[in-house]
XYZ file of C-alpha atoms in Angstrom:
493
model
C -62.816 -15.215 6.400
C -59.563 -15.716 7.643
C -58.303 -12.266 9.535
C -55.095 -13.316 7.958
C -56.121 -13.007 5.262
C -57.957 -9.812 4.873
C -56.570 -6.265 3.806
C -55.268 -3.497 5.794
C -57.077 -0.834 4.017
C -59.829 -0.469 1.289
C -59.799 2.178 -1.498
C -63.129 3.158 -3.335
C -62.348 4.689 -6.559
C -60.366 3.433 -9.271
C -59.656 6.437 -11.940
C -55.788 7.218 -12.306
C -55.430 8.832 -9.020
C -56.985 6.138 -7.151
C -55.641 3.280 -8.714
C -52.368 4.924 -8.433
C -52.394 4.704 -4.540
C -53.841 2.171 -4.538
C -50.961 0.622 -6.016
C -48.749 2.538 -4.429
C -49.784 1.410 -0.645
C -49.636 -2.266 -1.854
C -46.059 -1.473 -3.124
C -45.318 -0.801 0.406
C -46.187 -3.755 1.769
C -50.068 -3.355 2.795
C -52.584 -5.752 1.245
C -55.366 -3.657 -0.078
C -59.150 -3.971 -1.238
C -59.965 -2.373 -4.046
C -63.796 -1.756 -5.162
C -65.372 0.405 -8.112
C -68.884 1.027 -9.525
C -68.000 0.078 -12.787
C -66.244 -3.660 -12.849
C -63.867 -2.588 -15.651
C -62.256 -0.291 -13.802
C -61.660 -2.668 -10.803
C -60.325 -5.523 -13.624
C -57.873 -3.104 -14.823
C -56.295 -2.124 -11.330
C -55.936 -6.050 -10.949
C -54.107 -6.384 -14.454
C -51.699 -3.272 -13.429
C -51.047 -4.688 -9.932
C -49.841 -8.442 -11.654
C -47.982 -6.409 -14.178
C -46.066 -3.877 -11.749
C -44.944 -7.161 -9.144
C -47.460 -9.001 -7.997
C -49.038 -6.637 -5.227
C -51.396 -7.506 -2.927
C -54.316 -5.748 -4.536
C -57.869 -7.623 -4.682
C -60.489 -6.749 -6.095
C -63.966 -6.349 -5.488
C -67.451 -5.798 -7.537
C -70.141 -5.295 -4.837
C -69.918 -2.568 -1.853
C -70.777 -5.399 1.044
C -67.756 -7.743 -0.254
C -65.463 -5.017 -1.109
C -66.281 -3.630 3.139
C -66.485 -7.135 4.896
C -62.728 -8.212 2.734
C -60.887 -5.208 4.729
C -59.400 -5.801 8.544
C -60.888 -4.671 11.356
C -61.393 -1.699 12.655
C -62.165 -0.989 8.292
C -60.777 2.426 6.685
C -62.105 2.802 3.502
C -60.212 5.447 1.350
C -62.906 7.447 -1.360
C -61.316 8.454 -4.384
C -64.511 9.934 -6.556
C -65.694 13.262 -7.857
C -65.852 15.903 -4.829
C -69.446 16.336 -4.422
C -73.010 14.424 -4.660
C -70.492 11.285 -5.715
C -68.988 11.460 -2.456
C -72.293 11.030 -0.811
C -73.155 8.136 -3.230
C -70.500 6.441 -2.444
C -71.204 6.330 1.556
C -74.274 5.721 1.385
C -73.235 2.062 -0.411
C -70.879 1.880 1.435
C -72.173 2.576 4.822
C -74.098 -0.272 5.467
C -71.703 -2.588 5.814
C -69.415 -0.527 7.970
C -69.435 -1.257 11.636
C -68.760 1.482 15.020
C -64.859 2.304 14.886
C -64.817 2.092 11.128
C -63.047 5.012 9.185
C -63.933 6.775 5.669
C -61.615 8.626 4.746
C -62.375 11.161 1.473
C -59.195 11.732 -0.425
C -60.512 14.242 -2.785
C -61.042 18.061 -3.276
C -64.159 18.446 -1.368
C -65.180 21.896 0.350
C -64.583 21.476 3.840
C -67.916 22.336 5.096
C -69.198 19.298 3.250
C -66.439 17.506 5.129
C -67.752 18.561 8.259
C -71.444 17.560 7.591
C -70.437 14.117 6.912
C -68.013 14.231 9.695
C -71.105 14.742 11.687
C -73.215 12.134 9.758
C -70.538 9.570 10.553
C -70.438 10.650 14.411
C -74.464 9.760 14.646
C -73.494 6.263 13.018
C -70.645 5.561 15.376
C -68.037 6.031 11.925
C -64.768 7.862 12.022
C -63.964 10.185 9.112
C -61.428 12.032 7.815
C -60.917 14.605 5.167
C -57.924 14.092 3.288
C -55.711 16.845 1.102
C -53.634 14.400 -1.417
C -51.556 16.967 -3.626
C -48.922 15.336 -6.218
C -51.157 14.462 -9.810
C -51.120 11.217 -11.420
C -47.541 10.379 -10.352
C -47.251 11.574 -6.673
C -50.397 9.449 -5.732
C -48.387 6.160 -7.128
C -44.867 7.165 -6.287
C -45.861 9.315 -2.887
C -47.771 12.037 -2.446
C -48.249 15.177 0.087
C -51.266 14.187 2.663
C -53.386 16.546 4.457
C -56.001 14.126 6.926
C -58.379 16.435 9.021
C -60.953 15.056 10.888
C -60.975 12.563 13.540
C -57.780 11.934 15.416
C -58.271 8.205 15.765
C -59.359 8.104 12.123
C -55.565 9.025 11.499
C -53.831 7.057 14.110
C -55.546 3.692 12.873
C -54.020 3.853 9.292
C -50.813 6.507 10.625
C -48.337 3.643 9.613
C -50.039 3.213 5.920
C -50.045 6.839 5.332
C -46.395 7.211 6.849
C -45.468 4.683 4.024
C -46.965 5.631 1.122
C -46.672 9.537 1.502
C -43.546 11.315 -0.122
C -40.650 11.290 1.796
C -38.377 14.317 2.584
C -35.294 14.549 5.103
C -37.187 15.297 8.179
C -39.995 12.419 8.016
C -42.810 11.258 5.216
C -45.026 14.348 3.931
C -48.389 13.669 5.891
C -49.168 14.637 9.100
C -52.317 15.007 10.993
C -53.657 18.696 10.125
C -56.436 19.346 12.185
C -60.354 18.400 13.558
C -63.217 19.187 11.279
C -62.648 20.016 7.730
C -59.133 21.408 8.450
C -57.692 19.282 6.163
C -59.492 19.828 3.120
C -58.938 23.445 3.967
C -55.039 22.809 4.323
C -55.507 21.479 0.618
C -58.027 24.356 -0.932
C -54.982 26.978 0.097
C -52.587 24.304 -1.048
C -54.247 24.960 -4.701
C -54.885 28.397 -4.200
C -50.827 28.857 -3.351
C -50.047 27.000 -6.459
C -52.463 29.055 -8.619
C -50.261 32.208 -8.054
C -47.125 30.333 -8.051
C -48.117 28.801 -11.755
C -49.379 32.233 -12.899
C -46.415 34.066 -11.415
C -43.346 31.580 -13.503
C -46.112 32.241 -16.574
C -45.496 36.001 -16.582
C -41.667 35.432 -16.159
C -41.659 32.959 -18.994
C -43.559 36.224 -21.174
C -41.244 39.021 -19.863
C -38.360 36.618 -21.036
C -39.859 35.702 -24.099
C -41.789 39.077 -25.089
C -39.569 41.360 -23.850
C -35.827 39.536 -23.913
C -36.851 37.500 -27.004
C -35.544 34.766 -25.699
C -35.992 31.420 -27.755
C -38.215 28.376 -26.013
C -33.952 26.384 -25.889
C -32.616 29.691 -24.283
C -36.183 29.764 -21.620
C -35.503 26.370 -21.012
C -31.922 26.320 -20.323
C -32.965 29.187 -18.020
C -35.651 27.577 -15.812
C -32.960 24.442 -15.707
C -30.624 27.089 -14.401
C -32.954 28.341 -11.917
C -34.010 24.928 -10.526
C -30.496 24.725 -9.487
C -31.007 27.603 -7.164
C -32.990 28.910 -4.897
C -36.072 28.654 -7.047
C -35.477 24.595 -7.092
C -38.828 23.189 -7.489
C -41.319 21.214 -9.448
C -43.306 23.247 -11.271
C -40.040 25.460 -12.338
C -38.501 21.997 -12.932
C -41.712 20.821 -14.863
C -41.112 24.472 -16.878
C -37.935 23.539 -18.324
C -38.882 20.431 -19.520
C -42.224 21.821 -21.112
C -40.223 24.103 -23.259
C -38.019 21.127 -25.014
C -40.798 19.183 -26.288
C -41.241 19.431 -29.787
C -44.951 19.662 -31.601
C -45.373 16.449 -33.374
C -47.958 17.877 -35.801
C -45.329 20.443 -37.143
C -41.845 22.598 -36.804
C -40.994 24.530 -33.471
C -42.021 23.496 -29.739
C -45.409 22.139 -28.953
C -45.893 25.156 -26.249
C -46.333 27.349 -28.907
C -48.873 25.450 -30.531
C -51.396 25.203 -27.161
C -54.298 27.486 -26.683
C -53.944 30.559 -24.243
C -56.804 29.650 -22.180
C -56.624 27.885 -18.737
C -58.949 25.753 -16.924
C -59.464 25.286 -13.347
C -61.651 23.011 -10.739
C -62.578 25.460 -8.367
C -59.887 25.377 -5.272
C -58.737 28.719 -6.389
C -62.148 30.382 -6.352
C -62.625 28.885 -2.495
C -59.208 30.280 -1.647
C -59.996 33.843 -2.866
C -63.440 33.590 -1.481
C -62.398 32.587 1.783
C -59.655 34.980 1.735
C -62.495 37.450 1.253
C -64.828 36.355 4.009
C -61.595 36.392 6.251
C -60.648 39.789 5.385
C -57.316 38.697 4.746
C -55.108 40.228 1.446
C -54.510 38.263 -1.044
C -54.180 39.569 -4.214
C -51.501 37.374 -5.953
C -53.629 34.365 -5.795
C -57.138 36.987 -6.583
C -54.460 38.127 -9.757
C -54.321 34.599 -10.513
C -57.698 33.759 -10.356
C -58.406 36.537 -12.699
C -55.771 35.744 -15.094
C -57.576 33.105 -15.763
C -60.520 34.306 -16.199
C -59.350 36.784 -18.579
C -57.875 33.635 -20.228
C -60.634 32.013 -21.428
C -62.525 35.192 -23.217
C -59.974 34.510 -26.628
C -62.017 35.820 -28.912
C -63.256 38.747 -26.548
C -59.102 39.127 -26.666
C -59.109 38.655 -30.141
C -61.224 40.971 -31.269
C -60.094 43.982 -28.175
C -56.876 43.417 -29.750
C -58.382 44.453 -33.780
C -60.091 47.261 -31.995
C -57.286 48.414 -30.348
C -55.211 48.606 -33.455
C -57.978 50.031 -35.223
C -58.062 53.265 -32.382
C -53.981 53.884 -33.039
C -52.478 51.408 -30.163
C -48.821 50.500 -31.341
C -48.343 46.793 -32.535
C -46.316 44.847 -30.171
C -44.042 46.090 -27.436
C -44.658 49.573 -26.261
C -40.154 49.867 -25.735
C -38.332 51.950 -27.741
C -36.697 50.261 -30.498
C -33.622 52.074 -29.288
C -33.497 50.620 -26.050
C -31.724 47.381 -26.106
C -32.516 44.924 -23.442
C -29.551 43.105 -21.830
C -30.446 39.842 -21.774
C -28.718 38.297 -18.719
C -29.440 41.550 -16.950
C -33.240 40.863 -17.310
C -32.764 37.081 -16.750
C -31.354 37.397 -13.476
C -33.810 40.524 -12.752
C -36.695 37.775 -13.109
C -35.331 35.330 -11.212
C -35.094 38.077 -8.853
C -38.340 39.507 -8.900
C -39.838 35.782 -9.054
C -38.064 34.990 -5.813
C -39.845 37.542 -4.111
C -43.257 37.712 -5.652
C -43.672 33.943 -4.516
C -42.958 34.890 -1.147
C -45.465 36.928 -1.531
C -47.742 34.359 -2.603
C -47.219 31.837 0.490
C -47.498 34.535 2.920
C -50.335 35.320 1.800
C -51.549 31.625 1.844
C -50.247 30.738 5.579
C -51.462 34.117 6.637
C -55.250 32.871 5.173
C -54.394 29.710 6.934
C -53.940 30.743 10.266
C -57.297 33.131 9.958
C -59.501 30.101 9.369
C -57.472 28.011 12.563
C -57.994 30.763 14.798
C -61.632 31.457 13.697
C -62.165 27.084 13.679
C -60.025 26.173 16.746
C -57.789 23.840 14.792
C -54.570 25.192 15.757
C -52.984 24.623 12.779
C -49.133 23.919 12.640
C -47.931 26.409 9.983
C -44.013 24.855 9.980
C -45.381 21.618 10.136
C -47.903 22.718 7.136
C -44.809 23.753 5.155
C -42.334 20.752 5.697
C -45.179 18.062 4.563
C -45.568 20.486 1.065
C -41.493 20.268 0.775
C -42.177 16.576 -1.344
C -44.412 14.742 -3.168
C -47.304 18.317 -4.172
C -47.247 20.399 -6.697
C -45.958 23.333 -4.798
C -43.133 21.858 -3.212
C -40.154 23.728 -3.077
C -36.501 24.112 -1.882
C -37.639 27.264 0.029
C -40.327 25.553 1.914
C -37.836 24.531 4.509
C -37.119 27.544 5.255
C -40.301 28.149 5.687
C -40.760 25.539 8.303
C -37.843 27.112 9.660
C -38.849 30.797 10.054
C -42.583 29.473 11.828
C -40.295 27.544 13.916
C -38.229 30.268 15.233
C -41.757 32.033 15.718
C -44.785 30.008 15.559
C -46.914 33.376 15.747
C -44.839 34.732 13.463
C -47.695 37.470 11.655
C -46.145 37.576 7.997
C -43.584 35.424 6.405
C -42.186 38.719 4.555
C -40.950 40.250 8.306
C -39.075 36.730 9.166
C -35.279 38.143 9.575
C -34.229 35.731 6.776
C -36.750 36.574 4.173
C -36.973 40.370 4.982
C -33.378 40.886 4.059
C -33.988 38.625 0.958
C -36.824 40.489 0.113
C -34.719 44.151 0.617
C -31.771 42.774 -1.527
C -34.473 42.218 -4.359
C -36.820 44.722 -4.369
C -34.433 46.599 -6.953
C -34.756 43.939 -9.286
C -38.329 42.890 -8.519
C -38.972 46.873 -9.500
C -37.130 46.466 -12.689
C -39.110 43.662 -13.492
C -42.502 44.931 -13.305
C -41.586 48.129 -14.650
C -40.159 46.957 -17.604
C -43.776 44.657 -18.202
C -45.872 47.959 -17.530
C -43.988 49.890 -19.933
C -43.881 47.397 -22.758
C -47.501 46.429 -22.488
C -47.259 42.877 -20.867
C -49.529 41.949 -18.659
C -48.217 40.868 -14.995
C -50.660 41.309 -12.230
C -49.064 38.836 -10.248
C -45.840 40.332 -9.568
C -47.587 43.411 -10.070
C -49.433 42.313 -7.236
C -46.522 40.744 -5.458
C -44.887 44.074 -5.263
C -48.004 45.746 -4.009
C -48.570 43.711 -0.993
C -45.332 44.003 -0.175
C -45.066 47.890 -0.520
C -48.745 48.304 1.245
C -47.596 45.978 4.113
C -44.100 47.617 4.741
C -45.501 51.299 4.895
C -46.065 52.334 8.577
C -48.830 54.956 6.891
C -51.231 54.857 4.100
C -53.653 56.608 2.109
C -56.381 55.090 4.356
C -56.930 58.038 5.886
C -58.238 59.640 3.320
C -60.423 56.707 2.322
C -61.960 56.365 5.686
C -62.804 60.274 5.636
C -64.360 59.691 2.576
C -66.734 57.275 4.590
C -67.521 59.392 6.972
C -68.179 62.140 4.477
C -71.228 60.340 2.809
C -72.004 57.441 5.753
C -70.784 59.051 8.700
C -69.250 55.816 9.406
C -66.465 57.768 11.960
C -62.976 57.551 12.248
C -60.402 57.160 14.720
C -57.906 59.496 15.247
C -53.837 59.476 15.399
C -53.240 61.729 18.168
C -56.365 61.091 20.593
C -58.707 57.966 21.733
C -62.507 57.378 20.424
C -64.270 58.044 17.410
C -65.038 60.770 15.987
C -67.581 62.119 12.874
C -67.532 65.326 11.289
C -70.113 67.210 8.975
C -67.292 67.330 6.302
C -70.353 68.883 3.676
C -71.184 72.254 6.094
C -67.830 72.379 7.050
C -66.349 72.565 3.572
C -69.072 74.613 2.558
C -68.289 77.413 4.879
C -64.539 77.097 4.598
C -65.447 77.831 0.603
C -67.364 80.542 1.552
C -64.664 82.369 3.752
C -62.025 81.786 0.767
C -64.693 83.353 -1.720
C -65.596 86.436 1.054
């Protein structure tokens, strides 16, 4: 075949997100292979690529002309279910790959997997990569956040189709190249794990609003409108406002009302807090998240605690006294407040999990550089994520977001509200362990002394693990039991 006339890139994998960018890389200019196990799917990227301009998609319906119809050296992009699918998918592909060719595994895939086929590629003179794509449905087509980890040369051989098809922000596209190994993958688990506790945090200000402001799904909505005006800009509070306005076709009122209270998930979130836990490094808003759902999806455990509850004498409703009016735009601008902060909160504690796992892996992770590629095309992107970059730009070893200059004053001027806010949901009865938790971490990490002391005795008491001492070097271990016991005994004599 005519080199001409081959593709720049191949993508395996033709479900929504992957015939999304597919179409979105041959909508900026790159010819591109397409190939899927089942022929239908391929058939139907074809129809949407005449329909949407003409691009320069073709497809294929075996692995060997689908590999030998891409450019050399070949990157094949893998768009299939994280897991034994992945490995299906090399292996037909494999054969037909040649030294110097590049897979590259766009989806959700535990980096340690990552790095076993990283390995398995290395023995068969393959590049890989590991790729983070954040954005749904519409950020693959339109531009989406990347995340490539993996092998360097892997990256620089399709840098210019990733450059073009990524989201672009004011300060470059929203890919860069993350890391060696499964850093990438990584970058993406905390990705999800950040934007668990980010959804579950603007979930317990929509209840406070609602539950205790009783304010009506136009009123919430004109709110989070308000609010992505401001210093909260960004898409899921964006997303928020627009969720409240559509109506339930199936009846009166707005179709939020009519959804079930229980939440799925795909198991980023549970990596991130599991990591977080092997790491020993806090992080209890996305743990609270986690949870939440959890809790979530025992409704009729909920159901039936609630009947029982009643039953034993607990008050219907809100625990507030009916006498004590709530000022509406008071409390509105107390959540935004006390949102603000808890998400701070939230990405601190998912940069402070990412730069554990860099310095245990040697990738030498670029936090600022981390946080511009989320500021477009992801699901957590945000008008604050700039300043992010900014603050691990004025100190790249900077050890917690919440002690930047800039977002430790911000985080002083709302800790009034913030308070407000999660007092008022503790004393009415709504749950809100994310902010809860929020406020927490921030009130642990800000005290120069804490009850650890006593906790640590404790250990000693019944392990004699030791303890370290304020005032003198070494460890020390006391018999706390005799001790005690003859201190009770001179009281008593």
């Amino acid at each position: 075949m005519d080199s001409a006339a081959l593709s720049r890139i191949g993508l395996a994998g033709l479900a929504v997100m992957g015939q999304n960018l597919a179409l979105n890389i041959a909508e900026k200019g790159f010819p591109i292979s397409v190939y899927n196990r089942t022929a239908t799917k391929v058939d139907e990227t074809l129809s949407r690529a005449a329909a949407e301009g003409d691009l320069p998609v073709s497809g294929h319906r075996s692995p060997r002309d689908f590999v030998l119809s891409i450019r050399r050296p070949r990157s094949v992009i893998i768009l299939v279910k994280a897991g034994p699918p992945v490995d299906q998918t090399i292996a037909a592909l494999s054969p037909f790959l040649d030294p110097g060719d590049s897979i590259i595994d766009g989806g959700n895939e535990w980096y340690e997997h990552t790095e076993r086929r990283l390995r398995e590629a290395s023995a068969r003179g393959l590049l890989y990569l590991g790729m983070g794509v954040s954005g749904g449905e519409d950020g693959a087509r339109h531009g989406p956040s990347l995340m490539p980890g993996g092998h360097l040369q892997a990256y620089r051989n399709v840098e210019d189709v990733l450059a073009r098809a990524a989201a672009q922000v004011d300060d470059g596209p929203c890919v860069t190249f993350v890391g060696e190994g499964g850093a990438g993958n990584f970058v993406k688990m905390v990705h999800n794990g950040i934007e668990y506790g980010d959804m579950q945090l603007i979930a317990e200000a929509y209840d406070v609003l609602r539950s205790a402001g009783g304010l009506s799904n136009a009123e919430l909505a004109a709110v989070f409108d308000d609010w992505n005006r401001g210093e909260l800009e960004s898409f899921l509070v964006e997303i928020t406002s627009d969720i409240f306005r559509v109506p339930d076709e199936h009846g009166g009122g707005e179709l939020v009302d009519k959804i079930l209270d229980k939440t799925g998930m795909k198991g980023t979130g549970k990596w991130t807090v599991q990591q977080a836990a092997e790491l020993s490094v806090a992080a209890p808003t996305i743990a609270a998240s986690l949870d939440s759902r959890y809790l979530s999806a025992l409704k009729d455990e909920r159901v039936a605690a609630s009947d029982t509850l009643d039953s034993a004498g607990m008050p219907p409703g809100l625990l507030l006294p009916a006498a004590r009016p709530v000022d509406k735009k008071r409390l509105v601008d107390d959540v935004r407040q006390a949102l603000y902060a808890s998400k701070i909160c939230s990405y601190a504690q998912g940069m402070n999990l990412l730069r554990a796992k860099s310095d245990e892996k040697g990738w030498n992770l670029n936090l600022g550089e981390l946080a511009r590629i989320w500021k477009g095309g992801c699901i957590i992107r945000a008008r604050f994520l700039d300043r992010i970059k900014q603050a691990y730009e004025r100190n790249r070893s900077l050890p917690n977001l919440i002690v930047d200059p800039e977002f430790a004053r911000e985080m002083v001027q709302r800790q009034p509200a913030w308070r407000r806010v999660v007092g008022l949901a503790i004393e009415a009865g709504i749950g809100a362990p994310g902010m809860s938790a929020s406020l927490a971490y921030f009130d642990t990490y800000r005290r120069a002394r804490l009850p650890a002391n006593l906790v640590q005795a404790q250990r000693d008491y019944f392990g004699a693990h030791t303890y370290e001492r304020v005032d003198r070097p070494g460890s020390f271990h006391t018999e706390w039991s005799k001790i005690a016991r003859q201190s009770k005994a001179g009281v008593l004599n």
